[in-house]
Amino acid sequence: SMQLPLYGWSYRKLFGETPQLRLDAIESGATATVPFDETVEAEVADVIDTVAKAVRRGRFRAKPAPFTCRFCDFKDSCPQAAA
């Protein structure tokens, strides 16, 4: 998943420090450390660049799914929204 590395990338950009990323599962109490180094930072930057370019070109397609559509601000006006 790109979520925690994206948070790490943002943290590093804001504070100039390498973050320690950890995922905590509330119900089970399990924890997992997610590595964040220069390689991961470069991968995140590439993904951000790719997505930004696609958005600028208008190539940002909806990926409808019941779970994600239910939280989308555009679901009422989106012709692709999943029921």
Coordinates of C-alpha atoms in Angstrom, one line a residue:
S1 CA 0.0 0.0 0.0
M2 CA 1.2 3.5 -0.8
Q3 CA -0.7 5.2 2.1
L4 CA 1.9 5.1 4.9
P5 CA 4.9 5.8 2.5
L6 CA 2.9 8.8 1.2
Y7 CA 2.5 10.1 4.7
G8 CA 6.2 9.5 5.3
W9 CA 7.1 11.4 2.1
S10 CA 4.9 14.3 3.2
Y11 CA 6.4 14.3 6.7
R12 CA 9.9 14.4 5.3
K13 CA 9.0 17.3 3.0
L14 CA 7.4 19.3 5.8
F15 CA 9.9 18.7 8.6
G16 CA 13.1 17.6 6.8
E17 CA 13.4 14.4 9.0
T18 CA 13.1 10.8 8.1
P19 CA 9.9 9.4 9.7
Q20 CA 9.4 6.2 11.5
L21 CA 6.3 4.6 10.0
R22 CA 4.2 2.2 12.0
L23 CA 0.8 0.7 11.4
D24 CA -1.3 -0.1 14.5
A25 CA -4.3 -2.5 14.3
I26 CA -6.6 -1.2 16.9
E27 CA -8.8 -4.3 17.4
S28 CA -6.0 -6.9 17.4
G29 CA -3.3 -4.8 18.9
A30 CA -0.9 -5.9 16.2
T31 CA 1.7 -3.5 14.9
A32 CA 3.9 -3.4 11.8
T33 CA 6.8 -1.2 11.0
V34 CA 6.9 0.1 7.4
P35 CA 10.3 1.0 6.1
F36 CA 11.0 4.5 4.7
D37 CA 14.3 5.2 3.1
E38 CA 15.6 7.0 0.1
T39 CA 14.4 4.2 -2.2
V40 CA 10.9 4.3 -0.9
E41 CA 10.9 8.1 -1.0
A42 CA 11.9 8.1 -4.7
E43 CA 9.2 5.5 -5.5
V44 CA 6.6 7.7 -3.8
A45 CA 7.9 10.8 -5.6
D46 CA 7.5 8.9 -8.9
V47 CA 4.0 7.9 -8.2
I48 CA 3.1 11.5 -7.2
D49 CA 4.6 12.8 -10.4
T50 CA 2.8 10.2 -12.5
V51 CA -0.6 10.9 -11.0
A52 CA -0.1 14.7 -11.2
K53 CA 0.8 14.5 -14.9
A54 CA -2.3 12.3 -15.5
V55 CA -4.6 14.7 -13.7
R56 CA -3.2 17.6 -15.6
R57 CA -3.8 15.8 -18.9
G58 CA -7.4 14.9 -17.9
R59 CA -6.5 11.2 -17.6
F60 CA -7.7 10.5 -14.2
R61 CA -10.4 7.9 -14.5
A62 CA -12.9 7.0 -11.8
K63 CA -12.5 3.5 -10.3
P64 CA -16.0 2.9 -9.0
A65 CA -16.5 0.5 -6.1
P66 CA -19.3 0.4 -3.5
F67 CA -16.9 1.1 -0.6
T68 CA -15.0 4.0 -2.2
C69 CA -17.9 5.6 -3.9
R70 CA -19.8 5.8 -0.7
F71 CA -17.3 8.3 0.7
C72 CA -16.8 10.3 -2.5
D73 CA -17.9 13.9 -2.6
F74 CA -18.9 13.5 -6.3
K75 CA -21.0 10.3 -6.0
D76 CA -24.4 12.2 -6.5
S77 CA -23.3 13.6 -9.8
C78 CA -20.9 10.9 -11.1
P79 CA -22.3 8.7 -13.9
Q80 CA -19.9 5.9 -12.9
A81 CA -20.7 5.8 -9.2
A82 CA -21.3 2.4 -7.8
A83 CA -24.6 1.8 -6.1

